[in-house]
PDB file of C-alpha atoms and ligand atoms in Angstrom:
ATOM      1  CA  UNK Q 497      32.634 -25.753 -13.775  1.00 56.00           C
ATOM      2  CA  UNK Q 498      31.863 -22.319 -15.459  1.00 63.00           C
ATOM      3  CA  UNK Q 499      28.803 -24.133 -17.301  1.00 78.00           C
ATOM      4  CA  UNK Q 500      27.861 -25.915 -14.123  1.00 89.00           C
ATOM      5  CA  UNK Q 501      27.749 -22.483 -12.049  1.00 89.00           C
ATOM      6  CA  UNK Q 502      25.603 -20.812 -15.273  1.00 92.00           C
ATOM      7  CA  UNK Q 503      23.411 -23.734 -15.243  1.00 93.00           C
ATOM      8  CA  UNK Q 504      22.934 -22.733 -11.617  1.00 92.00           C
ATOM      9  CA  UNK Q 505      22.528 -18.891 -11.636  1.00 92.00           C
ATOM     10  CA  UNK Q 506      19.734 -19.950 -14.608  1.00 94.00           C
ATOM     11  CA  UNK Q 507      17.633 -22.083 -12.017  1.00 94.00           C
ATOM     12  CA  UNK Q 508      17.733 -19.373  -9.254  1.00 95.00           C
ATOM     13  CA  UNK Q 509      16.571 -16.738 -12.148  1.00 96.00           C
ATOM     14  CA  UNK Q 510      13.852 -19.394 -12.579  1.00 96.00           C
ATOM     15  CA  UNK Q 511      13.039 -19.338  -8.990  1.00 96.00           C
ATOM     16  CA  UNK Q 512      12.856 -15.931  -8.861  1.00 98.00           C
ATOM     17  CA  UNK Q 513      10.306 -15.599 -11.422  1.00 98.00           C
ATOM     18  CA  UNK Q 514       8.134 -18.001 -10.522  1.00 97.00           C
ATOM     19  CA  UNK Q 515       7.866 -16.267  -6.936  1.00 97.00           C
ATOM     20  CA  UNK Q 516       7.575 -13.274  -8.224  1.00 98.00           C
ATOM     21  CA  UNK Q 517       4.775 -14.219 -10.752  1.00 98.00           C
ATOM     22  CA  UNK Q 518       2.480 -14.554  -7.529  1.00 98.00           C
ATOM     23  CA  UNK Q 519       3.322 -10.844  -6.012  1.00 98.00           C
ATOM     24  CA  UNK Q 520       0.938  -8.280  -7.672  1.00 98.00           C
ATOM     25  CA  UNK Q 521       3.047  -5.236  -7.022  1.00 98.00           C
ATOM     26  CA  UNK Q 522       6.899  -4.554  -6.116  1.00 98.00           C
ATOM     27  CA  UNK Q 523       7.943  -1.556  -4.353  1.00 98.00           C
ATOM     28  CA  UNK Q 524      10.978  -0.675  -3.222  1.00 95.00           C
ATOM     29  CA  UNK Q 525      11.966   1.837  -0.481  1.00 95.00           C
ATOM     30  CA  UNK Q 526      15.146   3.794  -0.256  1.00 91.00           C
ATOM     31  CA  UNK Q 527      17.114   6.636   0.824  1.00 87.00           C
ATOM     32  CA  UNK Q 528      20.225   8.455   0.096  1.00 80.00           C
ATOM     33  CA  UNK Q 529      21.072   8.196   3.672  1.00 81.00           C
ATOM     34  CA  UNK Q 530      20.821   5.853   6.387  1.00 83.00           C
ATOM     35  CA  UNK Q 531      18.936   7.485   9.971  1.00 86.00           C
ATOM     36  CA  UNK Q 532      16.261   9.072   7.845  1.00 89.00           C
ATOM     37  CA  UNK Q 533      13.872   6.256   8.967  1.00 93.00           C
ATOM     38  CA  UNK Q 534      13.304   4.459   5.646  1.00 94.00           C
ATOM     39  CA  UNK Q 535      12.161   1.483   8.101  1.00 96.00           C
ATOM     40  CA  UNK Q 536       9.753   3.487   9.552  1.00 97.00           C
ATOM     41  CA  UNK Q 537       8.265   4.552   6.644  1.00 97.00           C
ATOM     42  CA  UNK Q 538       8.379   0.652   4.883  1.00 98.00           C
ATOM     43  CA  UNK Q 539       6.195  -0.195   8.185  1.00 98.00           C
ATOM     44  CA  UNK Q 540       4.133   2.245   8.030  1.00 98.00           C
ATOM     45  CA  UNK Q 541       3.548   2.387   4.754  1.00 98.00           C
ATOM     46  CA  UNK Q 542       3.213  -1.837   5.270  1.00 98.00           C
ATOM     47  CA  UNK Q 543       0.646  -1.585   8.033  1.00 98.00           C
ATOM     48  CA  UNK Q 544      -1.341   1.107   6.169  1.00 98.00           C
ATOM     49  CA  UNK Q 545      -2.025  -1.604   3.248  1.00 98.00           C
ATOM     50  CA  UNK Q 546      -2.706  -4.469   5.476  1.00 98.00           C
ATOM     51  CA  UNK Q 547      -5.410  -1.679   7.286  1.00 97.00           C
ATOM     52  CA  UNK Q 548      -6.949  -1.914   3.760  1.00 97.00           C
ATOM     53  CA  UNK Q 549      -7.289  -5.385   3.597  1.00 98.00           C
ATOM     54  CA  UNK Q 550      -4.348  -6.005   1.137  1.00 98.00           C
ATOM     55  CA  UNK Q 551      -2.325  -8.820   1.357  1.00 98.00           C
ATOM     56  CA  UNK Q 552       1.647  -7.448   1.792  1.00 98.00           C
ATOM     57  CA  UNK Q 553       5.147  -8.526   2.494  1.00 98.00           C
ATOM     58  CA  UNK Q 554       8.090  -7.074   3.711  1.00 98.00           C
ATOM     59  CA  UNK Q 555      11.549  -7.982   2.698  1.00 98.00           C
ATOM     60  CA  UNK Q 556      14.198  -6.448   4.589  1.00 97.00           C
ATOM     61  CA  UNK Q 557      16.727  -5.861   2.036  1.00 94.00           C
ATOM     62  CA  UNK Q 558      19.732  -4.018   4.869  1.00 90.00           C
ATOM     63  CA  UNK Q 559      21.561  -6.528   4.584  1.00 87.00           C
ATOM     64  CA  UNK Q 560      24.092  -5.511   7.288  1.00 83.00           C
ATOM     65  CA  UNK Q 561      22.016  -3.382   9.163  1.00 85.00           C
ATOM     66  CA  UNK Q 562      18.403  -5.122   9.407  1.00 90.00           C
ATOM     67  CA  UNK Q 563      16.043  -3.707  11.570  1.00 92.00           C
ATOM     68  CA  UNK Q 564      12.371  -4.311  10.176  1.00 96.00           C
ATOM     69  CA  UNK Q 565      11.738  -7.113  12.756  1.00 96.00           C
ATOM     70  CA  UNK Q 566      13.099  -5.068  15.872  1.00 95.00           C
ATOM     71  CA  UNK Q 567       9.912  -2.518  14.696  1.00 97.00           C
ATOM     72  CA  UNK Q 568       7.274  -5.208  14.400  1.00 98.00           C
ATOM     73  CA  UNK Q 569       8.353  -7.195  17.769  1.00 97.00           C
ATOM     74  CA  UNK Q 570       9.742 -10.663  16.203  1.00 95.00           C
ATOM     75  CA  UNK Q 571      12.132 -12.991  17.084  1.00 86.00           C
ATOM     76  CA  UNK Q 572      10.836 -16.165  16.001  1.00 91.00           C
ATOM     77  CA  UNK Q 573      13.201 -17.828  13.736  1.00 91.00           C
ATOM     78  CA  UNK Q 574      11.923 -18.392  10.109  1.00 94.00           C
ATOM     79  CA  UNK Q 575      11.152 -21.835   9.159  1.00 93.00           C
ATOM     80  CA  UNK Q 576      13.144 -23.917   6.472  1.00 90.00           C
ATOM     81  CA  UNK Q 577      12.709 -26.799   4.138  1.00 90.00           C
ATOM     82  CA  UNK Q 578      13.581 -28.048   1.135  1.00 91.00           C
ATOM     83  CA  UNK Q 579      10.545 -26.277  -0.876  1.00 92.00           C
ATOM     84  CA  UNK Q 580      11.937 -22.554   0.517  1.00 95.00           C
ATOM     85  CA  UNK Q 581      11.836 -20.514   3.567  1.00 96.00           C
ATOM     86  CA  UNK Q 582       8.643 -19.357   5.312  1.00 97.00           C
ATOM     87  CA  UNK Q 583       8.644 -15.474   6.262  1.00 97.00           C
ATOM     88  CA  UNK Q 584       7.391 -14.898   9.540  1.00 97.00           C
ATOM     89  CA  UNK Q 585       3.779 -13.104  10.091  1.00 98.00           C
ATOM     90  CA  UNK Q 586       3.598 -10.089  12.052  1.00 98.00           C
ATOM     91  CA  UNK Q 587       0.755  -9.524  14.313  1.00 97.00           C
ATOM     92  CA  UNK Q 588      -1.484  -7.701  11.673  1.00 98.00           C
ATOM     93  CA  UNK Q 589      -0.478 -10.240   9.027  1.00 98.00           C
ATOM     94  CA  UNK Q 590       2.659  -8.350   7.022  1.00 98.00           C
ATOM     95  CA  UNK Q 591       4.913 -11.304   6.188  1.00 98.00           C
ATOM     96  CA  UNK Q 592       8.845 -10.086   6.916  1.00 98.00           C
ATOM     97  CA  UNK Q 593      12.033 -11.860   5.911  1.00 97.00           C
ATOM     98  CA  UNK Q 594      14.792 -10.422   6.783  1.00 95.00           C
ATOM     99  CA  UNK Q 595      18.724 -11.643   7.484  1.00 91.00           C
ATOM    100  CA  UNK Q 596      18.478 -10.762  11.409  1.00 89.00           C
ATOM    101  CA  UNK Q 597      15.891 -13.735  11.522  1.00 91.00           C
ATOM    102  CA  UNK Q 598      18.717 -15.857  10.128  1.00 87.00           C
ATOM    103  CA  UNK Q 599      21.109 -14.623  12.248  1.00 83.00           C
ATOM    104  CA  UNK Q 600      21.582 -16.919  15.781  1.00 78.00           C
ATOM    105  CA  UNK Q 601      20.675 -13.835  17.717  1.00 76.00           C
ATOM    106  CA  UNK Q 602      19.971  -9.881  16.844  1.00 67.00           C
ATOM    107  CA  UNK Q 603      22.693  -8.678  17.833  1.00 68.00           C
ATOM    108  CA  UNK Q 604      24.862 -10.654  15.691  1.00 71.00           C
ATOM    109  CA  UNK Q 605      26.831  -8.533  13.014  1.00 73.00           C
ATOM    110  CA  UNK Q 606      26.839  -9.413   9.081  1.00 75.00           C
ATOM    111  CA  UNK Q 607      30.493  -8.428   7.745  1.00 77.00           C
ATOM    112  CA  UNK Q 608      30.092  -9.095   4.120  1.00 79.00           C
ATOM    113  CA  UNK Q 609      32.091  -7.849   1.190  1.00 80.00           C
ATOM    114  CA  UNK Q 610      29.200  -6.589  -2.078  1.00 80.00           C
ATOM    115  CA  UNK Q 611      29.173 -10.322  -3.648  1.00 83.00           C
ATOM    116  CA  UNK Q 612      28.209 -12.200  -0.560  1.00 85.00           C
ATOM    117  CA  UNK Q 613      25.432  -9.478  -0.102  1.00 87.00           C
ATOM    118  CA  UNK Q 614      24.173  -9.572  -3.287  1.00 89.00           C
ATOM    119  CA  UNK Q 615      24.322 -13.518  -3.434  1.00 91.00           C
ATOM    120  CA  UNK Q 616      21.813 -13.019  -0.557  1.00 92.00           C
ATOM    121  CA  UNK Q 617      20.152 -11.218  -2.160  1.00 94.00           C
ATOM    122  CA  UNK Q 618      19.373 -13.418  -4.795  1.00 95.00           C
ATOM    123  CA  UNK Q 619      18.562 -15.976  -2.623  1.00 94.00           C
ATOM    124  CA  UNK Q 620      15.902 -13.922  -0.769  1.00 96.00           C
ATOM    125  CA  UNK Q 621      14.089 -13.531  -3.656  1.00 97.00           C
ATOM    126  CA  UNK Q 622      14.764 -17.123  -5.127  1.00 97.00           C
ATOM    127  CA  UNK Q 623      13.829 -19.177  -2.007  1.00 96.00           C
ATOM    128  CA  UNK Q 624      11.528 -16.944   0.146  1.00 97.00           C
ATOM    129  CA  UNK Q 625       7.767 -18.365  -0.131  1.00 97.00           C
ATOM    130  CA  UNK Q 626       5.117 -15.322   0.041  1.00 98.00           C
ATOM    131  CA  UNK Q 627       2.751 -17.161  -1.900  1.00 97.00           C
ATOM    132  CA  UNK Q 628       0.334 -14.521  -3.441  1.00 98.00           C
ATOM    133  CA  UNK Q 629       0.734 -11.303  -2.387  1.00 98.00           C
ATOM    134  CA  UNK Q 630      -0.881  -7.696  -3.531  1.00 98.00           C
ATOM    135  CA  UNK Q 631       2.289  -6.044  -2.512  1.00 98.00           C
ATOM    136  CA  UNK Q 632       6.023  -7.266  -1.659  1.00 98.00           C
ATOM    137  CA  UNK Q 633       7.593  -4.199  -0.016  1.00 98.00           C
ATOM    138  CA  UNK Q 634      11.922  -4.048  -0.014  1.00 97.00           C
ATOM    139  CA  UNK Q 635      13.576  -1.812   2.648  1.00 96.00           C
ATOM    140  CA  UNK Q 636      16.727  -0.749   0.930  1.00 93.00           C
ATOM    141  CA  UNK Q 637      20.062  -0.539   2.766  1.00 90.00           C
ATOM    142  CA  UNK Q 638      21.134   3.667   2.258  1.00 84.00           C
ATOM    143  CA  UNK Q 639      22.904   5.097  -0.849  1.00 75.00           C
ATOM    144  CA  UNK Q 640      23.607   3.402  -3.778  1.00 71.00           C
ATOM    145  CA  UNK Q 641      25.119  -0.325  -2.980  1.00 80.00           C
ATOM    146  CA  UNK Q 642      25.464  -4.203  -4.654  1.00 86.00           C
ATOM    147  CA  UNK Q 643      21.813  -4.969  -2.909  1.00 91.00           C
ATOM    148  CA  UNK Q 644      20.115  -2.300  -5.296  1.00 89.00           C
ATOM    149  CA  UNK Q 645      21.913  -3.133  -8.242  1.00 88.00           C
ATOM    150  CA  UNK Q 646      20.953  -7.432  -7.539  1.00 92.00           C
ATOM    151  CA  UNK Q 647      17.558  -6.097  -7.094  1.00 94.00           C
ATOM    152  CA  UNK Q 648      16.607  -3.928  -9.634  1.00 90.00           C
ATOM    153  CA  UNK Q 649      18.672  -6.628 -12.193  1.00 90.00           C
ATOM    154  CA  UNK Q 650      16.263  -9.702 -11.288  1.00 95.00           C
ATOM    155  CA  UNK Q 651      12.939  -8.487 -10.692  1.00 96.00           C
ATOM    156  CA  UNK Q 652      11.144  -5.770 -12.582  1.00 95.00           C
ATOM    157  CA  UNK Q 653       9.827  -3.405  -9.791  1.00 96.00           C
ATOM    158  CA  UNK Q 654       6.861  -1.952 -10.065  1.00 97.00           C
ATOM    159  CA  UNK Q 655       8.064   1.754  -8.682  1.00 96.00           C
ATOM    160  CA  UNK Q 656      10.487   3.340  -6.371  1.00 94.00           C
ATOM    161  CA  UNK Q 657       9.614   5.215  -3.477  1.00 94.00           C
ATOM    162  CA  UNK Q 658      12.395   7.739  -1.680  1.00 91.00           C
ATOM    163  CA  UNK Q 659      12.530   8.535   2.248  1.00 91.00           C
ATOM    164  CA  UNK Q 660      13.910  11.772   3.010  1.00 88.00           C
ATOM    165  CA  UNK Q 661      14.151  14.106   5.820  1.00 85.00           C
ATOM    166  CA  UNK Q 662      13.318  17.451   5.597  1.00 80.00           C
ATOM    167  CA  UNK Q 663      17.159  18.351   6.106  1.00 75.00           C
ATOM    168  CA  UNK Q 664      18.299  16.192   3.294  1.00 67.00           C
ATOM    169  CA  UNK Q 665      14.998  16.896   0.697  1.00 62.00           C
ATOM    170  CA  UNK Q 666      17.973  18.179  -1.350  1.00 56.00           C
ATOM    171  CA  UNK Q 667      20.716  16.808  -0.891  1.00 64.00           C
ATOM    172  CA  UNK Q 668      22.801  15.227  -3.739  1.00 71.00           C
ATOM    173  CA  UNK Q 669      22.815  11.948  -2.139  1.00 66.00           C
ATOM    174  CA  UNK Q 670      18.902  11.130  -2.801  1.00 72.00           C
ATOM    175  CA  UNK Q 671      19.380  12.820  -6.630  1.00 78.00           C
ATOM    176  CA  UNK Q 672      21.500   9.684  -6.545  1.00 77.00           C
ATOM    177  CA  UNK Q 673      19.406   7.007  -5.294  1.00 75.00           C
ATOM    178  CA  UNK Q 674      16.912   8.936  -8.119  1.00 80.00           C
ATOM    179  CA  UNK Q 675      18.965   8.943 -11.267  1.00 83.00           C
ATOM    180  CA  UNK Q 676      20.138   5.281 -10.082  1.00 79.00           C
ATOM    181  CA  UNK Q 677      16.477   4.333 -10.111  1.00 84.00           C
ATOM    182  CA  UNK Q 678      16.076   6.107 -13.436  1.00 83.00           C
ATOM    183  CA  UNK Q 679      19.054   4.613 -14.907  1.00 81.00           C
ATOM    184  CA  UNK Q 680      17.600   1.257 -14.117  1.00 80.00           C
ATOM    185  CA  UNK Q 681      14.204   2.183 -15.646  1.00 86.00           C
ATOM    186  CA  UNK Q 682      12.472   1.903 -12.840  1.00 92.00           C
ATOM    187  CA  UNK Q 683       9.727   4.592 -11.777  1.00 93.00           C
ATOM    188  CA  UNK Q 684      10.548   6.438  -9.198  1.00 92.00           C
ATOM    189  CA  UNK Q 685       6.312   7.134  -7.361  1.00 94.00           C
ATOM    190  CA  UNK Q 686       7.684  10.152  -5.213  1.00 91.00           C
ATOM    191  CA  UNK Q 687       9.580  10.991  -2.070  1.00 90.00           C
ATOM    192  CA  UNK Q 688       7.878  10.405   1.303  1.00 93.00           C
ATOM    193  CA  UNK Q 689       9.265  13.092   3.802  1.00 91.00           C
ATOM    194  CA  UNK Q 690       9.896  11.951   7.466  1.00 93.00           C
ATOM    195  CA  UNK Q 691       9.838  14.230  10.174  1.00 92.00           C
ATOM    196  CA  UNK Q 692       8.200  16.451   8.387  1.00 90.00           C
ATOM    197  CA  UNK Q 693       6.126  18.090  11.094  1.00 91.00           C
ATOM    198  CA  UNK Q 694       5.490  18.446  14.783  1.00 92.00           C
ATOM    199  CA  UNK Q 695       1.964  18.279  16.399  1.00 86.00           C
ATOM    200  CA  UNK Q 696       1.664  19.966  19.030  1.00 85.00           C
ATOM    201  CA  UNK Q 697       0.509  18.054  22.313  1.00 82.00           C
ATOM    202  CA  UNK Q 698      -1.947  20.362  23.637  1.00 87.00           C
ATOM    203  CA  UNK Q 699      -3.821  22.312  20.696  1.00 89.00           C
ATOM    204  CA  UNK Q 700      -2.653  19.681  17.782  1.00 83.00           C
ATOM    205  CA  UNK Q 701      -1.259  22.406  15.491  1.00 87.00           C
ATOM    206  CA  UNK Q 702       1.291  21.189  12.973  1.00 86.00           C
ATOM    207  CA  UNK Q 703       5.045  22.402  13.671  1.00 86.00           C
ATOM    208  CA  UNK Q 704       7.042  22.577  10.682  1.00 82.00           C
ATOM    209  CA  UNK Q 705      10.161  22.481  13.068  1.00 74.00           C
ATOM    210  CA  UNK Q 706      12.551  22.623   9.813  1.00 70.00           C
ATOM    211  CA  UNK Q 707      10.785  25.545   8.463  1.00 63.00           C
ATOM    212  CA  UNK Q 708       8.128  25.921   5.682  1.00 59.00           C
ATOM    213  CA  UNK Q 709      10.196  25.010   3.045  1.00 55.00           C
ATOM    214  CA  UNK Q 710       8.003  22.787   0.426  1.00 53.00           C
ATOM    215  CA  UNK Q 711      10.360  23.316  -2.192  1.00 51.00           C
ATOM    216  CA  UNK Q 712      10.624  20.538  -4.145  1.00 56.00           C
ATOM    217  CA  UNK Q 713      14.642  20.794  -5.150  1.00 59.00           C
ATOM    218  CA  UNK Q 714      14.489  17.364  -6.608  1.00 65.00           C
ATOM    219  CA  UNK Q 715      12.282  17.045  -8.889  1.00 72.00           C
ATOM    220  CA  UNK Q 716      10.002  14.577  -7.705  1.00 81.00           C
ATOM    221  CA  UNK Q 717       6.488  14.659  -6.050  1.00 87.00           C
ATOM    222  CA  UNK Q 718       6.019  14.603  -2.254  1.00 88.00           C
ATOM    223  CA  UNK Q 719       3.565  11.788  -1.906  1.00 93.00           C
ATOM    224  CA  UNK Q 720       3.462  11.362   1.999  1.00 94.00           C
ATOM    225  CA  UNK Q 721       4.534  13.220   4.973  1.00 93.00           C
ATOM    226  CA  UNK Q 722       5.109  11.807   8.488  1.00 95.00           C
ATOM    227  CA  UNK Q 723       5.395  13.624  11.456  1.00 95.00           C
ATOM    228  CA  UNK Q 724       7.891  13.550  13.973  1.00 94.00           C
ATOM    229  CA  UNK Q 725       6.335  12.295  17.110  1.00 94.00           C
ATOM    230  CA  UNK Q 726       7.919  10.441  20.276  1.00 94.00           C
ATOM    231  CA  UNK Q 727       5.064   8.056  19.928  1.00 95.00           C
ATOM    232  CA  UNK Q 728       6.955   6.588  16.624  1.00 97.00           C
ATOM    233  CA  UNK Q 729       9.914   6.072  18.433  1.00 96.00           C
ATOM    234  CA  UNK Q 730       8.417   4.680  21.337  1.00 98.00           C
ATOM    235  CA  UNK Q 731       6.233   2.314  19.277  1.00 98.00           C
ATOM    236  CA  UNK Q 732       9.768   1.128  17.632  1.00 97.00           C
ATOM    237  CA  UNK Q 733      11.267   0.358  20.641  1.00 97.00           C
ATOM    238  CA  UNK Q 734       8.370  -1.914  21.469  1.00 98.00           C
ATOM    239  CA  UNK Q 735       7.925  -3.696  18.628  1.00 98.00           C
ATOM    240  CA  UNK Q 736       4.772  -2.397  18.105  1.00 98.00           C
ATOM    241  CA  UNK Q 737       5.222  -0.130  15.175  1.00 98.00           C
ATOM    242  CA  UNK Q 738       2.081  -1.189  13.326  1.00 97.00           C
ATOM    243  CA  UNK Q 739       0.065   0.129  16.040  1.00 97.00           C
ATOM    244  CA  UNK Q 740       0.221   3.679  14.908  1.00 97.00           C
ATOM    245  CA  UNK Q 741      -2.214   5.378  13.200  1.00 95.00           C
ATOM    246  CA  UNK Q 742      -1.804   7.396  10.048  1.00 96.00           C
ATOM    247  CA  UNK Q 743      -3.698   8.501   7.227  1.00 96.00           C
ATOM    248  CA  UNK Q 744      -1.733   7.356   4.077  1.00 97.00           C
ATOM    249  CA  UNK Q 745      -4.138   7.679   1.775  1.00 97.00           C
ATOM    250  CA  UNK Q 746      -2.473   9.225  -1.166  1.00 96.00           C
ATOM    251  CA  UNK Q 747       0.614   6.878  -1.091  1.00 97.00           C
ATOM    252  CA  UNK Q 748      -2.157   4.287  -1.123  1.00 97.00           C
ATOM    253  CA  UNK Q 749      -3.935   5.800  -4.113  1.00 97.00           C
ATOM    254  CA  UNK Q 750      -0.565   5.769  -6.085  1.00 97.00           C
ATOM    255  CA  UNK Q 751       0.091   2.475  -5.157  1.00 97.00           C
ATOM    256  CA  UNK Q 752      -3.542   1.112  -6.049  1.00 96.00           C
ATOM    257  CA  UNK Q 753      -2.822   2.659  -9.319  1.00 96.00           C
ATOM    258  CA  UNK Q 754      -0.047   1.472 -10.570  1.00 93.00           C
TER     259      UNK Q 754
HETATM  260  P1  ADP U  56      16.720   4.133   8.562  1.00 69.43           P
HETATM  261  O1  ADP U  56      15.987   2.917   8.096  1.00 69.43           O
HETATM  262  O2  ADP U  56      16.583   5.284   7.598  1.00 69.43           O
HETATM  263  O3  ADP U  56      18.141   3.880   8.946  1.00 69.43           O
HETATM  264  P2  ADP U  56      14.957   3.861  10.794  1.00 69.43           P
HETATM  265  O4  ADP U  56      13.663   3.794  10.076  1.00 69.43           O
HETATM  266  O5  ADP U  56      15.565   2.583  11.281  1.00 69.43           O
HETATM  267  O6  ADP U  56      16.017   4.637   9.897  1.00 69.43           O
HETATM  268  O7  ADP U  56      14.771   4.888  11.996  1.00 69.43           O
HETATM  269  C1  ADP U  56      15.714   4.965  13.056  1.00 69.43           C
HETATM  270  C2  ADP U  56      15.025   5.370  14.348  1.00 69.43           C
HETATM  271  O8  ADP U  56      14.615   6.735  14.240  1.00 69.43           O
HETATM  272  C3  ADP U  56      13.739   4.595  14.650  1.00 69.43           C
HETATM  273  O9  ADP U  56      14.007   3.435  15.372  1.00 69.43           O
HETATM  274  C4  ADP U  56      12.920   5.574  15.417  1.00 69.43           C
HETATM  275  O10 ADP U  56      13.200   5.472  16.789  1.00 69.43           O
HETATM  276  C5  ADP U  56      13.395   6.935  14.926  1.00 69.43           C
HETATM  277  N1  ADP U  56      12.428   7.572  14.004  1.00 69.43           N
HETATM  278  C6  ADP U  56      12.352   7.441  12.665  1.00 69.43           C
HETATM  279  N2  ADP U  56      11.343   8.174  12.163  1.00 69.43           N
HETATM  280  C7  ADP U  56      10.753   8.808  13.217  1.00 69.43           C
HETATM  281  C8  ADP U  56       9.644   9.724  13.374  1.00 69.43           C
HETATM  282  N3  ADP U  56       8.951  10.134  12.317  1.00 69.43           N
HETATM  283  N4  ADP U  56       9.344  10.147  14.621  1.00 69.43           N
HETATM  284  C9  ADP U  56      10.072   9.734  15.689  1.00 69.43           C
HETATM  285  N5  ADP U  56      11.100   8.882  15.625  1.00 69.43           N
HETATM  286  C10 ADP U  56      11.452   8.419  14.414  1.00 69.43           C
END
């Protein structure tokens, strides 16, 4: 039984190689804290790529709290056979998997104890079929859980990038998600601040609303900022986030050089 399980685990590793031998670069996305709008910046960050003609994926690793699809307006169902699961394409082309496409509607709630999450997990990456991609991008579920430790243990990612808010740039919660990273040996590219700024609607000033404070307490390089702006919010709602338009050139640049 034990041997037969092994046996088992050893194919799925297999699996997960051989997807992952197709994917050119694997980032993954996460935050100390949940709300900081670590989906945003995945789709964002997502959309900008696919703007420059790369091919990218999204793999909506919150287990219990998915909401990548909600952002890019999909509710088609995935489809299934015996050679894998398809992701579903987003209107500019980003293909998402994620467990609310499994689920029978969004709503639906996943109550899972750590090894049923991570045994997801492991299926994601051993039966999803991406084909060749330039970049697989995983949203991260907040803090420091089962789904990071299943991740960073069967794939070799190619860097880590952190989502803060200005509010929590130092709080002892992301040093975690950093020195997890780190204790993984896996290379943490920066911290992308959200919320960062304000534009102002009539003159298009920047705002920083939280105060001019570009102290870096962690450590780490700022390599994006996003503003805060209704239009976000209101694109999320619709489904439409990858209609908005940001310059995110230097994550891009660190990405492209990795
Ligand atoms: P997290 O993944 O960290 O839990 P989300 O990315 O799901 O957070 O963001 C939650 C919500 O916050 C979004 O649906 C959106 O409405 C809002 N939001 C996030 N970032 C911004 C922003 N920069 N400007 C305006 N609204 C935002």
């Amino acid at each position: 039984m034990a041997s037969n399980l092994q046996e088992q685990l050893k194919v799925q590793q297999m699996n997960i190689n051989e997807r992952m031998s197709k994917i050119g670069k694997k980032i993954a996305i996460g935050s100390g804290k949940g709300g900081v709008g670590k989906s945003v910046v995945t789709s964002l960050i997502a959309s900008y790529l696919v703007k420059q003609g790369k091919n990218v994926g999204v793999l909506d690793l919150d287990i219990t709290g998915p909401s990548i699809p909600m952002m890019f307006g999909i509710d088609e169902k995935p489809l299934g056979s015996s050679a894998g699961i398809m992701p579903v394409v987003s209107e500019s082309g980003i293909k998402i998997m994620s467990m609310s496409l499994l689920l029978p509607s969004n709503e639906d709630a996943v109550i899972w104890r750590g090894p049923m999450i991570s045994g997801a997990v492991s299926q994601f990456l051993a039966d999803v079929i991406w084909g060749d991609l330039d970049y697989l991008l995983f949203d991260l579920p907040p803090g420091t859980s089962d789904v990071q430790l299943t991740l960073m243990q069967s794939i070799k990612l190619d860097g880590f990038v952190v989502v803060t808010s200005p509010q929590n740039l130092a709080a002892t919660i992301v040093k975690k998600a950093i020195s997890m990273a780190e204790e993984l040996k896996v290379k943490v590219l920066g911290c992308v601040e959200n919320m960062a700024y304000a534009k102002c609607p009539d003159c298009g000033k920047k705002i920083n609303v939280f105060g001019n404070d570009e102290d870096n307490k962690m450590g780490i390089p700022i390599i994006g900022k996003i503003p805060i702006d209704p239009e976000i919010s209101k694109l999320c709602d619709e489904g439409k986030i990858e209609k908005y338009e940001i310059d995110l050139g230097g994550i891009y640049k660190i990405l492209e050089g990795l």
